Short mmCIF file of C-alpha atoms in Angstrom, two decimals:
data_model
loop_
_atom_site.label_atom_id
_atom_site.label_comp_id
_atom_site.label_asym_id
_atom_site.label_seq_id
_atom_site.Cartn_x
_atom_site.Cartn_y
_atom_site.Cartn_z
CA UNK E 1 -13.98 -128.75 -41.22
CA UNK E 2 -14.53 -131.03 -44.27
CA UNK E 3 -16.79 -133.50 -45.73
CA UNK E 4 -14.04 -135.50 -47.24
CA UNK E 5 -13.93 -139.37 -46.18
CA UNK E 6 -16.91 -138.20 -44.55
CA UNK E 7 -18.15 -141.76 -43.43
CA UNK E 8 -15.02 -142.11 -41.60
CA UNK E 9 -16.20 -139.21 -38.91
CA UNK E 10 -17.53 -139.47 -35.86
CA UNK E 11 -21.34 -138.47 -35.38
CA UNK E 12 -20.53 -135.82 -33.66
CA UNK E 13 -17.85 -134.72 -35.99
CA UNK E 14 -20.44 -134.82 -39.14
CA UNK E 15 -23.12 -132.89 -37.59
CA UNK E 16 -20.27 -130.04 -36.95
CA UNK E 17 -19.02 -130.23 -40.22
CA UNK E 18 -22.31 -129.77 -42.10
CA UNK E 19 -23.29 -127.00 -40.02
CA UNK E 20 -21.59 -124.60 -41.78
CA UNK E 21 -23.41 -125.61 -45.21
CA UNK E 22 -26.76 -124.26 -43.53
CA UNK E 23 -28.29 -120.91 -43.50
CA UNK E 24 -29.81 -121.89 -40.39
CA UNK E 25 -27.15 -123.14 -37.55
CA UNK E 26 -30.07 -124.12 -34.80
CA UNK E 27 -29.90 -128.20 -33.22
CA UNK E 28 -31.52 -130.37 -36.53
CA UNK E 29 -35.52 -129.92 -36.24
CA UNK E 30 -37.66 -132.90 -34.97
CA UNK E 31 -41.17 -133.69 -36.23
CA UNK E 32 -42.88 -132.46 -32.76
CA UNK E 33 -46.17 -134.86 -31.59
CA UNK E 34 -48.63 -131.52 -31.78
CA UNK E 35 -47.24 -131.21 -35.63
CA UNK E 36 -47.75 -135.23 -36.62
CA UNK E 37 -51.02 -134.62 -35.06
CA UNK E 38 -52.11 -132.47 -37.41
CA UNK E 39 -50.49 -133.86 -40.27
CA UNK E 40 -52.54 -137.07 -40.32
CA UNK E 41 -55.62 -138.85 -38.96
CA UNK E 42 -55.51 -141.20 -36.02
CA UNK E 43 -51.96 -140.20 -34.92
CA UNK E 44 -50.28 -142.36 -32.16
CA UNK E 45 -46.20 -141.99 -32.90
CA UNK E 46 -43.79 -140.66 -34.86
CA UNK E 47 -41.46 -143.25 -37.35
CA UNK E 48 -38.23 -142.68 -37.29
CA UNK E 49 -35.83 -143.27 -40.52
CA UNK E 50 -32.04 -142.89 -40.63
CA UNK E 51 -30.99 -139.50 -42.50
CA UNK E 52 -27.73 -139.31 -43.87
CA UNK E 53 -25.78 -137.18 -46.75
CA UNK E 54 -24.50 -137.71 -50.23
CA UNK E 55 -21.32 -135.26 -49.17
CA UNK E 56 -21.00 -134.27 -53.31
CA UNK E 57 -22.80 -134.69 -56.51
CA UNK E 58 -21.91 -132.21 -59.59
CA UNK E 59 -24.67 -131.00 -61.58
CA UNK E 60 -24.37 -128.63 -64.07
CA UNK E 61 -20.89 -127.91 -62.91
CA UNK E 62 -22.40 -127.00 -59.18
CA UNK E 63 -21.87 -129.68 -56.50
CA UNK E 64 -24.37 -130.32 -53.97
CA UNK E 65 -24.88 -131.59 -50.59
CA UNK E 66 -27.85 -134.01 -50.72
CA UNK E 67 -30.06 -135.74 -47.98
CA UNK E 68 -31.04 -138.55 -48.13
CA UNK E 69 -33.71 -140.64 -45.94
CA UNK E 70 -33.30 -144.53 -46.10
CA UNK E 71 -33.25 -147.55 -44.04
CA UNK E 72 -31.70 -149.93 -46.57
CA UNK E 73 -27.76 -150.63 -45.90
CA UNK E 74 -25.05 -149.00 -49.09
CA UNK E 75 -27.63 -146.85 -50.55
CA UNK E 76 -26.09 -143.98 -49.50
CA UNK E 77 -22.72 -145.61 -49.86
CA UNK E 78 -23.09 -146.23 -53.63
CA UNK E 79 -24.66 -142.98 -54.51
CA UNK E 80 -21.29 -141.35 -53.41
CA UNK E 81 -19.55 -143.78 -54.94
CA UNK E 82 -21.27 -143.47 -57.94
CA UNK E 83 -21.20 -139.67 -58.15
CA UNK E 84 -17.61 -139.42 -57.33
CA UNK E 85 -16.90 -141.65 -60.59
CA UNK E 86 -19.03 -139.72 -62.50
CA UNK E 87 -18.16 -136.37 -61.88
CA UNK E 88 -19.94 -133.77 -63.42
CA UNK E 89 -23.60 -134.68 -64.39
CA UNK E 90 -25.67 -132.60 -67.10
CA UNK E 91 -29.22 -132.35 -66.46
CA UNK E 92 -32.45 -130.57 -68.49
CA UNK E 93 -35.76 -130.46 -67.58
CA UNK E 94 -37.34 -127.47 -69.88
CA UNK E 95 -40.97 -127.16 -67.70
CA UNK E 96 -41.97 -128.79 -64.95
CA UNK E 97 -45.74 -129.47 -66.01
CA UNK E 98 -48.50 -131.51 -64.78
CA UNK E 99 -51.46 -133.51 -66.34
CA UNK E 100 -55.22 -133.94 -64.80
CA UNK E 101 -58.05 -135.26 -66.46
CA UNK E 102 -61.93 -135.00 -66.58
CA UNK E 103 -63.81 -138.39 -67.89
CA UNK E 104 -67.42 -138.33 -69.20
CA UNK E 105 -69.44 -140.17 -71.04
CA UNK E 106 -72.57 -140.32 -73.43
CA UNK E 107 -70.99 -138.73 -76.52
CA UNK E 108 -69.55 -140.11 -79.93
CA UNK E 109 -65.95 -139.64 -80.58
CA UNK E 110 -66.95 -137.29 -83.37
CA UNK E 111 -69.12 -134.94 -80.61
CA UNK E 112 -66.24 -134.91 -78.17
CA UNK E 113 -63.40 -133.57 -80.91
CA UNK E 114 -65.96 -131.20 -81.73
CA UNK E 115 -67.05 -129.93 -78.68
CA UNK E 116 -63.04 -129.06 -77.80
CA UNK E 117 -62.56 -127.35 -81.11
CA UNK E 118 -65.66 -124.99 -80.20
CA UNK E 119 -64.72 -124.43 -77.13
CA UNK E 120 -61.18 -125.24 -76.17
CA UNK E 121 -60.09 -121.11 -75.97
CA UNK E 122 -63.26 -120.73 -73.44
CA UNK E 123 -62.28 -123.37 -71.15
CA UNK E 124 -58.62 -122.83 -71.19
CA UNK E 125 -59.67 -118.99 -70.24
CA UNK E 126 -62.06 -120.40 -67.70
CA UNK E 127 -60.04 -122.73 -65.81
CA UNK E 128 -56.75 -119.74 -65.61
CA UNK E 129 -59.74 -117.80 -64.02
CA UNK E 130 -60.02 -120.53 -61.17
CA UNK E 131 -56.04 -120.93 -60.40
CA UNK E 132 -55.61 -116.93 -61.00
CA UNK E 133 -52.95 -117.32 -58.26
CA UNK E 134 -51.04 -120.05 -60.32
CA UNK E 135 -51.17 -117.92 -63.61
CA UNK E 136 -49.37 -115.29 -61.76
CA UNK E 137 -46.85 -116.99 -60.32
CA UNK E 138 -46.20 -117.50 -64.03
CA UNK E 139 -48.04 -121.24 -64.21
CA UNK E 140 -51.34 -122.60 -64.35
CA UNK E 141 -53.63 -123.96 -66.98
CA UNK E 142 -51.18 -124.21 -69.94
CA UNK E 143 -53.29 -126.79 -72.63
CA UNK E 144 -56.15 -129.44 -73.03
CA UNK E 145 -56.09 -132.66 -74.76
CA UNK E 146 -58.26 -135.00 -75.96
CA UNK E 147 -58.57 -139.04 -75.97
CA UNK E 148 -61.38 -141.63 -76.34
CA UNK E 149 -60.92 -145.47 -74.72
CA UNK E 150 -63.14 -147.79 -75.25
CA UNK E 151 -64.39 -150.58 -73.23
CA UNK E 152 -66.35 -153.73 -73.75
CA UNK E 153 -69.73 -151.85 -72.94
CA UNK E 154 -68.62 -147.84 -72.97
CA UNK E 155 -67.47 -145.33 -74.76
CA UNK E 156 -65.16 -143.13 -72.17
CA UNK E 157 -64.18 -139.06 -73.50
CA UNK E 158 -60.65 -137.97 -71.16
CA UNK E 159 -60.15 -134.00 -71.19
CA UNK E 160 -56.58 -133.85 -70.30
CA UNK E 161 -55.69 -130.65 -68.86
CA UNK E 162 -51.73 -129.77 -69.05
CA UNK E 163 -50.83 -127.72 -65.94
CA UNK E 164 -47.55 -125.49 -64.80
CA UNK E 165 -47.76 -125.85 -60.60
CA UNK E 166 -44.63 -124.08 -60.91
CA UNK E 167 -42.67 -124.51 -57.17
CA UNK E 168 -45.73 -126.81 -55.63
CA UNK E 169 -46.71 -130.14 -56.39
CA UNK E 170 -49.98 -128.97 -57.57
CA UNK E 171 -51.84 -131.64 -56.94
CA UNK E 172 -54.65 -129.13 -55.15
CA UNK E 173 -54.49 -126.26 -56.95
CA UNK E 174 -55.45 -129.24 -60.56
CA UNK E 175 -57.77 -130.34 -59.05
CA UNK E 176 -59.86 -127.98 -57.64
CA UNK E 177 -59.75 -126.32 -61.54
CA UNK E 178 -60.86 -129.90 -62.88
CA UNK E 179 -63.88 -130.02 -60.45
CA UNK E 180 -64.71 -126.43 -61.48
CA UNK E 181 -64.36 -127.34 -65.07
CA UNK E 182 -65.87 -130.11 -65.22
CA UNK E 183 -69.12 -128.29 -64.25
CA UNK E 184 -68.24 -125.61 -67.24
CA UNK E 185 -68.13 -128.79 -69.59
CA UNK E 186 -71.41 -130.10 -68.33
CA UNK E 187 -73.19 -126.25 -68.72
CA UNK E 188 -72.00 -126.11 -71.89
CA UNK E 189 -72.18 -129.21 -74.53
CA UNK E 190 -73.76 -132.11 -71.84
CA UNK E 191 -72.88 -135.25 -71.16
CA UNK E 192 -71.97 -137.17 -67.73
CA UNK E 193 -68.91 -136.42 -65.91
CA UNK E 194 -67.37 -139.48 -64.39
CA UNK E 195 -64.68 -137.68 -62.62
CA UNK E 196 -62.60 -135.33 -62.60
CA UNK E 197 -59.10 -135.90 -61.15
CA UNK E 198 -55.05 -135.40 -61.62
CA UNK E 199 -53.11 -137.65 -62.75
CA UNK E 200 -49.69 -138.87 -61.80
CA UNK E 201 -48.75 -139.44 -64.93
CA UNK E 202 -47.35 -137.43 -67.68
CA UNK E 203 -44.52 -138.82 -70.24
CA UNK E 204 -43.74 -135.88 -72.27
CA UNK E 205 -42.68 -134.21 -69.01
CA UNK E 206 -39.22 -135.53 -68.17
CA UNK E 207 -35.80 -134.56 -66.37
CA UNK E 208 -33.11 -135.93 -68.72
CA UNK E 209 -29.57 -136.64 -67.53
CA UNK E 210 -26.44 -137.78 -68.89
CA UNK E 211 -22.55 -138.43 -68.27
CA UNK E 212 -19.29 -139.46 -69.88
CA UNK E 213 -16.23 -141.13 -68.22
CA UNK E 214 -12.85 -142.11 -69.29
CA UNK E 215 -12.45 -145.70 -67.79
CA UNK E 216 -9.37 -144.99 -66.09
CA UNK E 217 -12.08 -143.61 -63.80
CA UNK E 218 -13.69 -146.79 -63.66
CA UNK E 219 -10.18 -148.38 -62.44
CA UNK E 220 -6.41 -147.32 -62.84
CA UNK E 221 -5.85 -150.66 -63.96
CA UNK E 222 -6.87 -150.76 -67.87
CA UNK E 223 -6.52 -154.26 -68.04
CA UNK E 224 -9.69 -154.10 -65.40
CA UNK E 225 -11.51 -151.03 -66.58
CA UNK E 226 -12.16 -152.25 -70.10
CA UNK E 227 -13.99 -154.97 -69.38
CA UNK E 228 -16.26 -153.54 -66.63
CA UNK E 229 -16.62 -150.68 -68.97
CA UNK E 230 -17.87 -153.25 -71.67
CA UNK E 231 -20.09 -155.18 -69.12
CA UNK E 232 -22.02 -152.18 -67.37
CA UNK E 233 -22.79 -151.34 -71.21
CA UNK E 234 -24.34 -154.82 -71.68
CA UNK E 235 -26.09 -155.15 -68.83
CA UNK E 236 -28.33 -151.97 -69.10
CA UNK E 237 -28.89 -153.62 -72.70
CA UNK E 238 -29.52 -156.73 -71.03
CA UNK E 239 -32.04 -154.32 -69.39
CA UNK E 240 -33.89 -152.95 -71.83
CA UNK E 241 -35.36 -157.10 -73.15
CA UNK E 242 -36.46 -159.27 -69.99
CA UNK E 243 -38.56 -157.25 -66.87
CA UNK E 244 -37.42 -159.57 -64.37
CA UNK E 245 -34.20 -157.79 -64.96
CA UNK E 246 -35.04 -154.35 -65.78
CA UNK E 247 -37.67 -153.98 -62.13
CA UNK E 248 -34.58 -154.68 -60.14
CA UNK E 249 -32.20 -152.27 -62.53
CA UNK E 250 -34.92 -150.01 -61.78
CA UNK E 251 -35.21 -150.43 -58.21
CA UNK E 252 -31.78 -149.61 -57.26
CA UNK E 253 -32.34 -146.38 -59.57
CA UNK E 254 -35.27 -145.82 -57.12
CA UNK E 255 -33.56 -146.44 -53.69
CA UNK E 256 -31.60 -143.24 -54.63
CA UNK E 257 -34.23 -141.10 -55.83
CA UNK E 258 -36.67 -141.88 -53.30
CA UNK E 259 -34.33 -141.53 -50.38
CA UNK E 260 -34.21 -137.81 -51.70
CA UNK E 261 -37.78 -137.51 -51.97
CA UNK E 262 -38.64 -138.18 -48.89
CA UNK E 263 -35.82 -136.30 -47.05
CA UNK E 264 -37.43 -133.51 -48.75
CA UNK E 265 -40.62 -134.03 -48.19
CA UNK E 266 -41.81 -135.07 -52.26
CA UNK E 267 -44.58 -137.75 -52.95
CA UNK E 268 -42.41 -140.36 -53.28
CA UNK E 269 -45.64 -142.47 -54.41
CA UNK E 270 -46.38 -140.38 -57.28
CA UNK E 271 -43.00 -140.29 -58.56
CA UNK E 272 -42.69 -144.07 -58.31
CA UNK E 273 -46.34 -144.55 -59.88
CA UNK E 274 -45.18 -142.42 -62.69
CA UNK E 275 -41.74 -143.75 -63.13
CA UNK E 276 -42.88 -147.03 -63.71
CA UNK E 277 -45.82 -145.95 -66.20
CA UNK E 278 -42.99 -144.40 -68.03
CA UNK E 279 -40.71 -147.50 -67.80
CA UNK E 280 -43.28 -149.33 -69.95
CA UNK E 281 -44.31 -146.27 -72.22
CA UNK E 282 -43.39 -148.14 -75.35
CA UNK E 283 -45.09 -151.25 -74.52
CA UNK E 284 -43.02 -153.40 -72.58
CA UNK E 285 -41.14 -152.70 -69.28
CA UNK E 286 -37.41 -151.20 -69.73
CA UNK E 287 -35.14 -150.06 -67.78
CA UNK E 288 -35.08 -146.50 -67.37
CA UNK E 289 -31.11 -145.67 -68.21
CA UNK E 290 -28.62 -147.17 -71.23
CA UNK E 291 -24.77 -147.42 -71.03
CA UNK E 292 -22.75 -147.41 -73.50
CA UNK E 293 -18.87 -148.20 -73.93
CA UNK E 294 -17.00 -146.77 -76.80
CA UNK E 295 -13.31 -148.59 -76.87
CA UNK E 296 -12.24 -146.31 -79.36
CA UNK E 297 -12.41 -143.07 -76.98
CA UNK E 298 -12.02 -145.49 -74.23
CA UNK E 299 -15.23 -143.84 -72.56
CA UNK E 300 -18.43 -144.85 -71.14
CA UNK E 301 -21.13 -142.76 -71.49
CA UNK E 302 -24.84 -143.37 -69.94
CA UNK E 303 -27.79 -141.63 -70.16
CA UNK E 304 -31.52 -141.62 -68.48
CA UNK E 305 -35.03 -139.80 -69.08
CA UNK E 306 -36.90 -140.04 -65.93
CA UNK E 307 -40.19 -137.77 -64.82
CA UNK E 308 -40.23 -136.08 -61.29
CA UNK E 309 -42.93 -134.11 -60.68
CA UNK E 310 -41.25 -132.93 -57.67
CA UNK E 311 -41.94 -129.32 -55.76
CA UNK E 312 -39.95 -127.33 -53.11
CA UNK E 313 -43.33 -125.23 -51.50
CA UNK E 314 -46.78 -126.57 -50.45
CA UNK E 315 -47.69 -129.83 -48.74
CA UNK E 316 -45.46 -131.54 -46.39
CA UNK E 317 -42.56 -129.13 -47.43
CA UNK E 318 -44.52 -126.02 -45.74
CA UNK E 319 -45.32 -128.28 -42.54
CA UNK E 320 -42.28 -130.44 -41.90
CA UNK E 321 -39.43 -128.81 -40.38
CA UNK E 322 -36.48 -131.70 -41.59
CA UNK E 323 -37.96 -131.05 -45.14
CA UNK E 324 -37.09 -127.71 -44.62
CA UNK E 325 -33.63 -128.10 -43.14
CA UNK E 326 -33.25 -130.60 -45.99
CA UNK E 327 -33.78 -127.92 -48.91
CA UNK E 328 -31.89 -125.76 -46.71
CA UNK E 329 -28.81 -127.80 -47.08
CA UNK E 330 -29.01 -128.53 -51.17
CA UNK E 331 -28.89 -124.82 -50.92
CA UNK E 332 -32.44 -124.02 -51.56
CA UNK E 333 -33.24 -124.79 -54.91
CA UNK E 334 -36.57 -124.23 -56.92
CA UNK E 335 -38.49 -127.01 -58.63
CA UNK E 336 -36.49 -127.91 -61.98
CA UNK E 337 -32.95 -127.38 -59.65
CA UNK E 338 -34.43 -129.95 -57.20
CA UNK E 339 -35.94 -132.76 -60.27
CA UNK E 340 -32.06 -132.31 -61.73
CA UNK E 341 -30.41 -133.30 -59.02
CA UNK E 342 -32.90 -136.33 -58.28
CA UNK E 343 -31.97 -137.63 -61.42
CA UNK E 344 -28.69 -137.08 -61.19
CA UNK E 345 -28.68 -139.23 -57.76
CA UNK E 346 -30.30 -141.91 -59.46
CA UNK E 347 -27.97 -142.51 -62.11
CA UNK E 348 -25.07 -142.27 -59.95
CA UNK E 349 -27.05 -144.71 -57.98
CA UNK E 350 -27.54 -147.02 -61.05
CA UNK E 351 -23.90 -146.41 -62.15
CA UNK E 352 -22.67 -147.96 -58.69
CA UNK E 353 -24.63 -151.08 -58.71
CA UNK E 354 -24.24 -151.40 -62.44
CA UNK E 355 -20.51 -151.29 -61.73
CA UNK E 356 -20.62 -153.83 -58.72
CA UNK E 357 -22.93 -156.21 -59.96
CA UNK E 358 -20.52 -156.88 -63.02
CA UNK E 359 -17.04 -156.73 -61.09
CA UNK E 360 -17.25 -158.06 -57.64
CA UNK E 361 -20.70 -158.89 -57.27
CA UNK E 362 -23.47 -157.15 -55.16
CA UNK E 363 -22.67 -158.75 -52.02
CA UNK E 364 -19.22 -157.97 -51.47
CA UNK E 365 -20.28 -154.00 -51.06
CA UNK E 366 -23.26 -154.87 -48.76
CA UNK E 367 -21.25 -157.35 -46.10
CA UNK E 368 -19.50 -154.71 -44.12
CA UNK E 369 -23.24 -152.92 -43.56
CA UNK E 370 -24.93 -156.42 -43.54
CA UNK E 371 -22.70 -157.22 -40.43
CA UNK E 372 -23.06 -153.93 -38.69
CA UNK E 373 -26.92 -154.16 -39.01
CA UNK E 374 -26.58 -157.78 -37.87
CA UNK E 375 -24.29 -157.31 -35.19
CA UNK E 376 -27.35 -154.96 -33.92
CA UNK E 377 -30.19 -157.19 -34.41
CA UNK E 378 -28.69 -159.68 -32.07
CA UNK E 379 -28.08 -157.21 -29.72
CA UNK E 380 -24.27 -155.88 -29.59
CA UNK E 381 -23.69 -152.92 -27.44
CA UNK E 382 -22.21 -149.70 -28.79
CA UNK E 383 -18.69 -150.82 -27.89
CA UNK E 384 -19.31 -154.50 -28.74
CA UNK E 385 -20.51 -153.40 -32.45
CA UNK E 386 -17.46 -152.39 -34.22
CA UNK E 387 -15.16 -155.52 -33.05
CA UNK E 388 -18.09 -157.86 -34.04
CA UNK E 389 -18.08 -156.79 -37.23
CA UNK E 390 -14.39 -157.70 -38.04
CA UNK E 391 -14.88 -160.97 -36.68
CA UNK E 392 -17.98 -161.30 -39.33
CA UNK E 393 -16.20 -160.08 -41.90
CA UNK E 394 -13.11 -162.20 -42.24
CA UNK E 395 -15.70 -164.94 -42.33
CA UNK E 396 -16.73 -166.35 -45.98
CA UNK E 397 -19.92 -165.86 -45.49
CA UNK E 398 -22.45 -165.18 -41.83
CA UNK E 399 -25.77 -165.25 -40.25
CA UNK E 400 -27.73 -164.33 -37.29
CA UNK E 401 -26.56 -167.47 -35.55
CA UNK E 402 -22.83 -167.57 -36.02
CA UNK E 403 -23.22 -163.62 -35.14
CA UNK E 404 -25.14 -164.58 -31.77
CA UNK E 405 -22.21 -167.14 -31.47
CA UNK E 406 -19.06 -164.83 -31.79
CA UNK E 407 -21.08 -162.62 -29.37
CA UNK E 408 -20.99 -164.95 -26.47
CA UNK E 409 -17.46 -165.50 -26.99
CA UNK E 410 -16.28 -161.98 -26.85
CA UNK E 411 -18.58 -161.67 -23.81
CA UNK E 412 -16.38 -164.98 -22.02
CA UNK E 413 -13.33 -164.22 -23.31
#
């Protein structure tokens, strides 16, 4: 029983070995038809993804098992690659917190900042009143803000509430407070409300991770580890001046943390509409993590601030039983556990196709899965796949024709 060289096991052999990792030994739970039903409107099927496992990621000095959910070939390939070079990540997130927002109109700046002075204490003690369940779960209404935009023909006032949805989402539970206070606004100083709504976005609310390497990690061979070392440093610097560079340095951070998101049931939408606000939060898009090689220690170190306003009850995660066996496996963590260990996926993500990119090149890592995927879309058989894709591979380079090709000739030989 072990999840060593785990991509080297049989399917069978993998779904006995992680058994034993789960407090629950029943067959893997499917998404039944009566459940989808009810899940969404106008259901007709179920869409199947391929789940797999990152066998081991340290965080904090724990490792995990994580799931991931992804159709793209080497995602999950690179993570472990990428978290075995790493080793032990360090992640922080102090509060997980949430931000919604109620919009009026027909005030002066001046009125607005005055009205929340007078009453900021009321409303804060009104709207803990509405989510009395959040407050004591230890969460709920935590602060309001205040901040005027202007366009060409009105003056817009945004109440930003700050909210603690501790182990949910919260998404609900905000915004039924910010309908209720809007109302209390409108009873007490005026004005129009234009809405009142969450928001997906919130950049002082952020999980930050970090890790150090000696290159000898990077490659035994010094002579090679050096200057990889000094190139993965220069091309996250590379990605923090041009966007065309920094979306797809992004991206790849993203095929990693979303794969985890959805194999545990997160908004995946909401963390990638807030991870990109926050990529541009100074302006100009950057890419979300920074290497940097120090020759003298012979290290590289990276770092990355990324938000996740992740949750492990409520939603989906209540209703969908692989979201369940998903947490189940990572060992069941709460909120700020789970956003840590996102994060930490993603840079080991990054760290992989930094690492490729300036070495061998991207492609060289994707042929043996670009074959296999190939050798399937022109319609090898189970025992036809694996010789199919030795043939492809000891070719320079291969497409659906020369695949269709080799095909035949296996089949007549």
């Amino acid at each position: 029983m072990t999840l060593k060289k785990f991509y080297r096991q049989s399917l069978q052999e993998r779904r006995l070995n992680i058994s034993p990792y789960l407090e629950n030994k029943k067959d893997f739970p499917i998404l039944d038809e009566k459940r989808a039903n009810q899940m969404i409107e106008n259901y007709l099927y179920t869409y199947g993804l391929p789940m797999g496992i990152l066998p081991t990621i340290q965080v904090n000095e724990k490792d995990y098992i994580v799931p991931m959910v992804t159709e793209e070939p080497s995602v999950i390939a690179a993570a472990s690659n990428g978290a075995k070079h790493l080793g032990n990540i360090k992640a922080h997130l102090d509060r997980k917190t949430i931000k919604g927002q109620i919009v009026l109109t027909d005030w002066t700046e001046a009125e607005a900042k005055q009205a929340l002075n007078k009453h900021k204490e009321g409303w804060l003690s009104f709207a803990k009143k509405v989510a009395y369940r959040m407050v004591e779960r230890g969460g709920g209404p935590l602060d309001i803000e205040y901040s005027a935009y202007r366009s060409n023909q009105t003056l817009y006032h945004s109440y930003y509430l700050l909210f603690d949805p501790c182990e949910a989402m919260g998404a609900n539970s905000l915004n039924t407070v910010l309908e209720a206070l809007a109302f209390e606004i409108k009873k007490d100083i005026g004005g129009k409300v234009l809405m009142a709504i969450l928001s997906n976005y919130n950049p002082q609310n952020f999980v930050k991770v970090e890790a150090t390497l000696s290159i000898e990690r990077i490659d035994i061979n010094l002579d090679r580890a050096h200057p990889i070392a000094q190139k993965i440093a220069m091309a996250s610097d590379y990605a923090q001046l041009d966007p065309y560079r920094a979306t797809t340095h992004n991206k790849g951070i993203m095929n990693g943390v979303d794969a985890v998101l959805i194999a545990t049931g997160n908004d995946w939408r909401a963390v990638e509409a807030s991870v990109h606000a926050f990529a541009c939060k100074e302006g100009k898009y950057r890419g979300l993590s920074q290497w940097f090689y120090d020759s003298k220690k012979a290290e590289l170190s990276g770092h990355m601030d990324i938000p996740l306003p992740v949750a492990t009850v409520g939603g989906t995660l209540s209703i969908h039983p692989m979201a369940k066996w998903s947490l189940n496996l990572m060992g069941n963590p709460n909120a700020l556990e789970l956003a840590q260990v996102v994060a930490s996926v993603g840079l080991a993500q990054n760290f992989a196709a930094l690492k490729a990119i300036v070495s061998e090149g991207i492609q060289k890592g994707h042929m043996g899965l670009q074959a296999r995927s190939l050798a399937i879309q022109v319609g090898a058989k189970a025992d036809e796949i694996d010789l199919l894709v030795k043939l492809l591979k000891v070719r320079e380079s291969f497409n659906s024709q020369i695949a269709r090709d080799l095909l035949d000739k296996m089949r007549n030989s």
